[in-house]
C-alpha cells in the first residue's frame, strides 16, 4: 500500500485553505498513493475564538468536508482527514468538535472520531493552551475499517499509550496521528513518541502534520500559531520510513503490511499488558 502524508500550513480562512489541500491530494494520487492523510485542523487554524465562531459550521453543512468527500470519489482513494474544526452536533454545546474522518473511495464517510485528550498544558516561556475551553472532548476510541483496520487518534492523544494498545488489541494495523504539534514540544518529543507507539503496538504509525507559522489575516492583533511539521511514517519495528521536513507538500511511503504480523510475532508486547486489557 502506498500512503501519502499531506503536510499543510493552514490559515484562518477555510475557503482559502481548501484549494491548496485539494491540489496536494491530486498530487498524492498522481504519485500512486491509495491512502491519503491530512493533518489535524485541515480546514482552519486560528488563535481567535471569535473567528472560529464566525466561520465554523456543523458537519452536515461544512464545505471542506463536502469537497474532500468529492475528491476521494473522483480520485478513487481512501482519505484520512486528520481533523476538521466543526460546530458540535449537540445544539446545546457552545464548544466545537475536533473531528477526524475516514472517507472511502466512494465518497462515503467510513468512520468518525472526536479527539479524546484535550491539549490543556503550560509549556513554559509564557505559553499555555486550554483546548477544552473551545472543544468538547470525545469519549469513544475508534478502529475504522479502511484499506486495513485503522486506529484513529489526533495529536495530543499521542501521549496516552494505553489508547494505542487498546486500538491494536481491537485489530488496528495502522495508527493515524494527525497533528498540529507545537515547535517546542515537537523538537523534544515528536519523533520519539511516534516511534514508541509503533514499537509498542506493532503497527504502522502515519502522522500527517501542520507546519510553519499559520497565516491569520483576519486576526492581525493576535500572535499567530506555529507548528513543528515533519510528518512521519513509522514502520512497526520503529524505523522512520519517511520524514516530510518543514515544507508543505506530499510525502509518500510504501507500507508492507506483512511487517505488522512479523513485528508482533517477534515481540508481542502489544498483547502482553494485563494492566491495559487483563491477563
Short mmCIF file of C-alpha atoms in Angstrom, two decimals:
data_model
loop_
_atom_site.label_atom_id
_atom_site.label_comp_id
_atom_site.label_asym_id
_atom_site.label_seq_id
_atom_site.Cartn_x
_atom_site.Cartn_y
_atom_site.Cartn_z
CA UNK A 1 0.00 0.00 0.00
CA UNK A 2 1.32 3.45 -0.85
CA UNK A 3 0.36 6.17 1.63
CA UNK A 4 0.71 9.93 1.21
CA UNK A 5 1.22 12.34 4.09
CA UNK A 6 -0.17 15.76 3.21
CA UNK A 7 1.71 18.45 5.13
CA UNK A 8 -0.16 21.78 5.34
CA UNK A 9 0.33 25.34 6.52
CA UNK A 10 -3.33 26.05 7.21
CA UNK A 11 -4.51 29.60 7.88
CA UNK A 12 -7.62 31.18 9.35
CA UNK A 13 -9.74 31.15 6.16
CA UNK A 14 -11.26 27.73 5.29
CA UNK A 15 -12.19 28.88 1.78
CA UNK A 16 -8.57 29.82 1.05
CA UNK A 17 -7.17 26.64 2.59
CA UNK A 18 -9.33 24.21 0.63
CA UNK A 19 -7.86 24.66 -2.90
CA UNK A 20 -4.34 24.11 -1.53
CA UNK A 21 -5.41 20.88 0.15
CA UNK A 22 -7.22 19.61 -2.94
CA UNK A 23 -4.20 20.29 -5.15
CA UNK A 24 -1.93 18.29 -2.81
CA UNK A 25 -4.43 15.43 -2.76
CA UNK A 26 -4.34 15.29 -6.55
CA UNK A 27 -0.54 15.28 -6.49
CA UNK A 28 -0.57 12.42 -3.98
CA UNK A 29 -2.96 10.33 -6.08
CA UNK A 30 -0.89 11.01 -9.20
CA UNK A 31 2.09 9.64 -7.27
CA UNK A 32 0.30 6.31 -6.85
CA UNK A 33 -0.95 6.72 -3.28
CA UNK A 34 -4.20 4.95 -2.42
CA UNK A 35 -4.32 6.10 1.23
CA UNK A 36 -4.07 9.87 1.63
CA UNK A 37 -3.77 11.54 5.04
CA UNK A 38 -4.18 15.19 6.01
CA UNK A 39 -3.25 16.77 9.37
CA UNK A 40 -5.22 17.99 12.33
CA UNK A 41 -7.19 21.20 11.69
CA UNK A 42 -7.21 20.73 7.92
CA UNK A 43 -9.86 23.40 7.47
CA UNK A 44 -8.69 26.17 9.83
CA UNK A 45 -6.06 27.18 12.37
CA UNK A 46 -6.64 30.41 14.24
CA UNK A 47 -5.75 31.81 17.67
CA UNK A 48 -9.04 33.76 17.62
CA UNK A 49 -12.14 32.06 19.08
CA UNK A 50 -14.36 34.79 17.64
CA UNK A 51 -13.06 33.88 14.21
CA UNK A 52 -13.96 30.23 14.83
CA UNK A 53 -17.47 31.18 15.85
CA UNK A 54 -17.83 33.29 12.70
CA UNK A 55 -16.82 30.63 10.16
CA UNK A 56 -17.26 27.13 11.60
CA UNK A 57 -20.27 25.06 10.55
CA UNK A 58 -21.81 21.73 11.58
CA UNK A 59 -20.61 18.58 9.84
CA UNK A 60 -23.65 18.38 7.55
CA UNK A 61 -23.04 21.85 6.14
CA UNK A 62 -19.26 22.04 6.13
CA UNK A 63 -17.96 22.83 2.62
CA UNK A 64 -14.46 21.46 3.30
CA UNK A 65 -15.83 18.05 4.25
CA UNK A 66 -18.13 18.01 1.22
CA UNK A 67 -15.25 18.87 -1.12
CA UNK A 68 -12.96 16.26 0.42
CA UNK A 69 -15.62 13.58 0.01
CA UNK A 70 -15.95 14.53 -3.64
CA UNK A 71 -12.18 14.42 -4.07
CA UNK A 72 -11.95 10.92 -2.58
CA UNK A 73 -14.62 9.77 -5.01
CA UNK A 74 -13.03 11.39 -8.05
CA UNK A 75 -9.55 10.12 -7.19
CA UNK A 76 -10.74 6.67 -6.08
CA UNK A 77 -8.72 6.77 -2.84
CA UNK A 78 -9.12 6.29 0.88
CA UNK A 79 -8.80 9.69 2.55
CA UNK A 80 -7.99 10.13 6.24
CA UNK A 81 -9.00 13.70 7.07
CA UNK A 82 -6.84 14.31 10.14
CA UNK A 83 -9.43 16.57 11.66
CA UNK A 84 -11.82 19.39 10.93
CA UNK A 85 -12.95 22.04 13.40
CA UNK A 86 -16.75 21.94 13.38
CA UNK A 87 -19.74 23.18 15.28
CA UNK A 88 -20.82 20.40 17.58
CA UNK A 89 -23.76 18.13 16.77
CA UNK A 90 -25.26 18.92 20.18
CA UNK A 91 -27.07 22.26 19.69
CA UNK A 92 -26.73 22.99 23.40
CA UNK A 93 -22.93 22.69 23.25
CA UNK A 94 -21.13 26.00 22.76
CA UNK A 95 -17.78 24.32 22.23
CA UNK A 96 -16.66 22.88 18.90
CA UNK A 97 -15.72 19.36 17.77
CA UNK A 98 -12.19 18.42 16.70
CA UNK A 99 -13.23 15.55 14.44
CA UNK A 100 -11.33 13.11 12.25
CA UNK A 101 -12.93 11.36 9.26
CA UNK A 102 -12.06 8.32 7.18
CA UNK A 103 -13.59 8.73 3.73
CA UNK A 104 -13.97 5.73 1.43
CA UNK A 105 -13.21 5.69 -2.32
CA UNK A 106 -16.94 6.01 -3.00
CA UNK A 107 -17.02 9.31 -1.07
CA UNK A 108 -18.86 7.85 1.91
CA UNK A 109 -17.83 8.50 5.49
CA UNK A 110 -16.46 5.20 6.79
CA UNK A 111 -15.68 6.45 10.31
CA UNK A 112 -15.60 9.49 12.57
CA UNK A 113 -13.51 10.14 15.66
CA UNK A 114 -13.68 13.09 18.07
CA UNK A 115 -10.39 13.87 19.80
CA UNK A 116 -10.45 12.47 23.32
CA UNK A 117 -7.46 14.12 25.01
CA UNK A 118 -7.51 17.91 25.15
CA UNK A 119 -4.30 19.95 24.96
CA UNK A 120 -4.58 21.73 28.32
CA UNK A 121 -0.94 22.49 29.11
CA UNK A 122 1.57 25.10 30.23
CA UNK A 123 4.69 24.51 28.16
CA UNK A 124 6.68 27.41 29.61
CA UNK A 125 8.00 30.72 28.27
CA UNK A 126 4.58 32.23 28.85
CA UNK A 127 2.77 29.82 26.55
CA UNK A 128 -0.24 27.90 27.77
CA UNK A 129 -3.15 26.25 25.99
CA UNK A 130 -6.62 25.17 27.10
CA UNK A 131 -8.16 23.25 24.23
CA UNK A 132 -11.03 22.04 26.41
CA UNK A 133 -12.30 25.61 26.72
CA UNK A 134 -13.11 25.63 23.00
CA UNK A 135 -13.51 21.95 22.03
CA UNK A 136 -15.63 19.24 23.58
CA UNK A 137 -13.64 16.02 24.04
CA UNK A 138 -14.82 12.78 22.53
CA UNK A 139 -15.47 9.71 24.64
CA UNK A 140 -15.03 6.81 22.21
CA UNK A 141 -11.97 5.16 20.67
CA UNK A 142 -12.42 4.19 17.01
CA UNK A 143 -10.99 1.45 14.82
CA UNK A 144 -12.08 2.17 11.26
CA UNK A 145 -12.45 -0.47 8.54
CA UNK A 146 -10.45 1.15 5.77
CA UNK A 147 -7.95 -0.43 3.38
CA UNK A 148 -6.96 -2.28 6.56
CA UNK A 149 -8.10 -1.75 10.17
CA UNK A 150 -7.04 1.74 11.26
CA UNK A 151 -6.97 3.26 14.75
CA UNK A 152 -7.90 6.94 14.61
CA UNK A 153 -6.27 9.40 17.01
CA UNK A 154 -5.40 13.12 16.98
CA UNK A 155 -2.29 14.99 18.14
CA UNK A 156 -2.24 15.14 21.99
CA UNK A 157 -3.70 11.62 22.11
CA UNK A 158 -0.14 10.58 21.24
CA UNK A 159 0.92 10.96 24.89
CA UNK A 160 -1.51 8.30 26.14
CA UNK A 161 -0.06 4.89 25.20
CA UNK A 162 -2.97 2.91 26.67
CA UNK A 163 -5.22 4.24 23.92
CA UNK A 164 -2.90 2.90 21.23
CA UNK A 165 -2.57 -0.52 22.82
CA UNK A 166 -6.34 -0.79 23.02
CA UNK A 167 -6.62 0.16 19.35
CA UNK A 168 -4.06 -2.52 18.45
CA UNK A 169 -5.88 -5.07 20.58
CA UNK A 170 -9.09 -4.16 18.72
CA UNK A 171 -7.44 -5.01 15.41
CA UNK A 172 -5.75 -1.83 14.18
CA UNK A 173 -2.74 -2.30 11.91
CA UNK A 174 -2.31 1.37 11.07
CA UNK A 175 -2.50 4.17 13.66
CA UNK A 176 -3.13 7.70 12.44
CA UNK A 177 -1.78 10.64 14.43
CA UNK A 178 -2.66 13.84 12.52
CA UNK A 179 -1.24 16.80 14.39
CA UNK A 180 -0.53 20.49 14.75
CA UNK A 181 2.34 19.91 17.19
CA UNK A 182 3.90 22.91 18.94
CA UNK A 183 7.52 23.56 17.86
CA UNK A 184 8.88 23.30 21.41
CA UNK A 185 7.22 20.01 22.27
CA UNK A 186 7.77 18.74 18.74
CA UNK A 187 11.52 19.23 18.93
CA UNK A 188 11.65 17.30 22.20
CA UNK A 189 9.02 14.59 21.77
CA UNK A 190 7.53 14.16 18.27
CA UNK A 191 9.87 11.56 16.79
CA UNK A 192 10.39 9.55 19.96
CA UNK A 193 6.69 9.30 20.82
CA UNK A 194 5.64 8.28 17.32
CA UNK A 195 8.34 5.63 17.15
CA UNK A 196 7.39 4.38 20.61
CA UNK A 197 3.73 3.98 19.66
CA UNK A 198 4.73 1.94 16.60
CA UNK A 199 7.12 -0.28 18.56
CA UNK A 200 4.68 -0.85 21.44
CA UNK A 201 1.81 -1.90 19.19
CA UNK A 202 3.48 -3.44 16.15
CA UNK A 203 1.52 -1.02 13.95
CA UNK A 204 2.40 1.39 11.20
CA UNK A 205 2.09 4.94 12.52
CA UNK A 206 1.15 7.62 9.99
CA UNK A 207 1.33 11.20 11.25
CA UNK A 208 0.44 14.00 8.83
CA UNK A 209 1.34 17.35 10.36
CA UNK A 210 0.81 21.06 10.14
CA UNK A 211 3.95 23.13 9.65
CA UNK A 212 5.26 26.67 9.95
CA UNK A 213 3.67 29.94 11.02
CA UNK A 214 -0.03 29.88 10.24
CA UNK A 215 -1.48 32.87 8.35
CA UNK A 216 -4.03 34.80 10.38
CA UNK A 217 -5.02 37.83 8.28
CA UNK A 218 -8.43 38.03 9.95
CA UNK A 219 -6.86 38.41 13.40
CA UNK A 220 -3.85 40.69 12.89
CA UNK A 221 -3.74 41.63 16.58
CA UNK A 222 -3.24 38.01 17.70
CA UNK A 223 0.06 36.16 17.91
CA UNK A 224 -0.07 33.59 15.09
CA UNK A 225 0.14 29.88 15.83
CA UNK A 226 3.20 27.85 14.83
CA UNK A 227 3.52 24.12 14.15
CA UNK A 228 6.51 21.78 14.14
CA UNK A 229 5.94 20.00 10.81
CA UNK A 230 7.94 16.85 9.98
CA UNK A 231 5.11 14.50 9.06
CA UNK A 232 6.31 10.95 9.74
CA UNK A 233 5.60 7.43 8.57
CA UNK A 234 6.94 4.84 11.02
CA UNK A 235 7.13 1.07 10.48
CA UNK A 236 6.07 -1.48 13.13
CA UNK A 237 9.69 -2.18 14.13
CA UNK A 238 10.23 1.56 14.71
CA UNK A 239 12.05 2.58 11.52
CA UNK A 240 11.18 6.01 10.14
CA UNK A 241 10.07 5.34 6.57
CA UNK A 242 9.53 8.97 5.63
CA UNK A 243 10.07 12.41 7.18
CA UNK A 244 8.50 15.37 5.40
CA UNK A 245 10.76 18.05 6.86
CA UNK A 246 9.29 21.51 7.34
CA UNK A 247 7.83 22.48 3.96
CA UNK A 248 4.19 21.94 2.95
CA UNK A 249 3.73 19.21 0.39
CA UNK A 250 3.28 15.49 -0.25
CA UNK A 251 5.45 12.73 1.24
CA UNK A 252 4.99 9.17 0.00
CA UNK A 253 5.62 5.98 1.96
CA UNK A 254 5.21 2.36 0.84
CA UNK A 255 3.76 0.09 3.53
CA UNK A 256 4.41 -3.66 3.55
CA UNK A 257 1.56 -4.83 5.75
CA UNK A 258 3.29 -8.18 6.37
CA UNK A 259 5.62 -6.24 8.66
CA UNK A 260 2.79 -5.89 11.20
CA UNK A 261 2.48 -9.64 11.73
CA UNK A 262 6.25 -10.03 11.70
CA UNK A 263 6.86 -7.39 14.38
CA UNK A 264 4.09 -8.75 16.59
CA UNK A 265 5.37 -12.31 16.29
CA UNK A 266 8.90 -11.28 17.22
CA UNK A 267 7.96 -9.16 20.27
CA UNK A 268 4.24 -9.49 21.08
CA UNK A 269 4.28 -6.79 23.78
CA UNK A 270 1.10 -5.32 22.31
CA UNK A 271 -0.87 -8.22 23.86
CA UNK A 272 1.20 -8.84 27.00
CA UNK A 273 0.00 -5.96 29.17
CA UNK A 274 -2.55 -7.09 31.81
CA UNK A 275 -2.77 -3.54 33.14
CA UNK A 276 -4.34 -2.48 29.84
CA UNK A 277 -6.67 -5.36 28.94
CA UNK A 278 -6.41 -8.11 31.51
CA UNK A 279 -4.42 -11.36 31.66
#
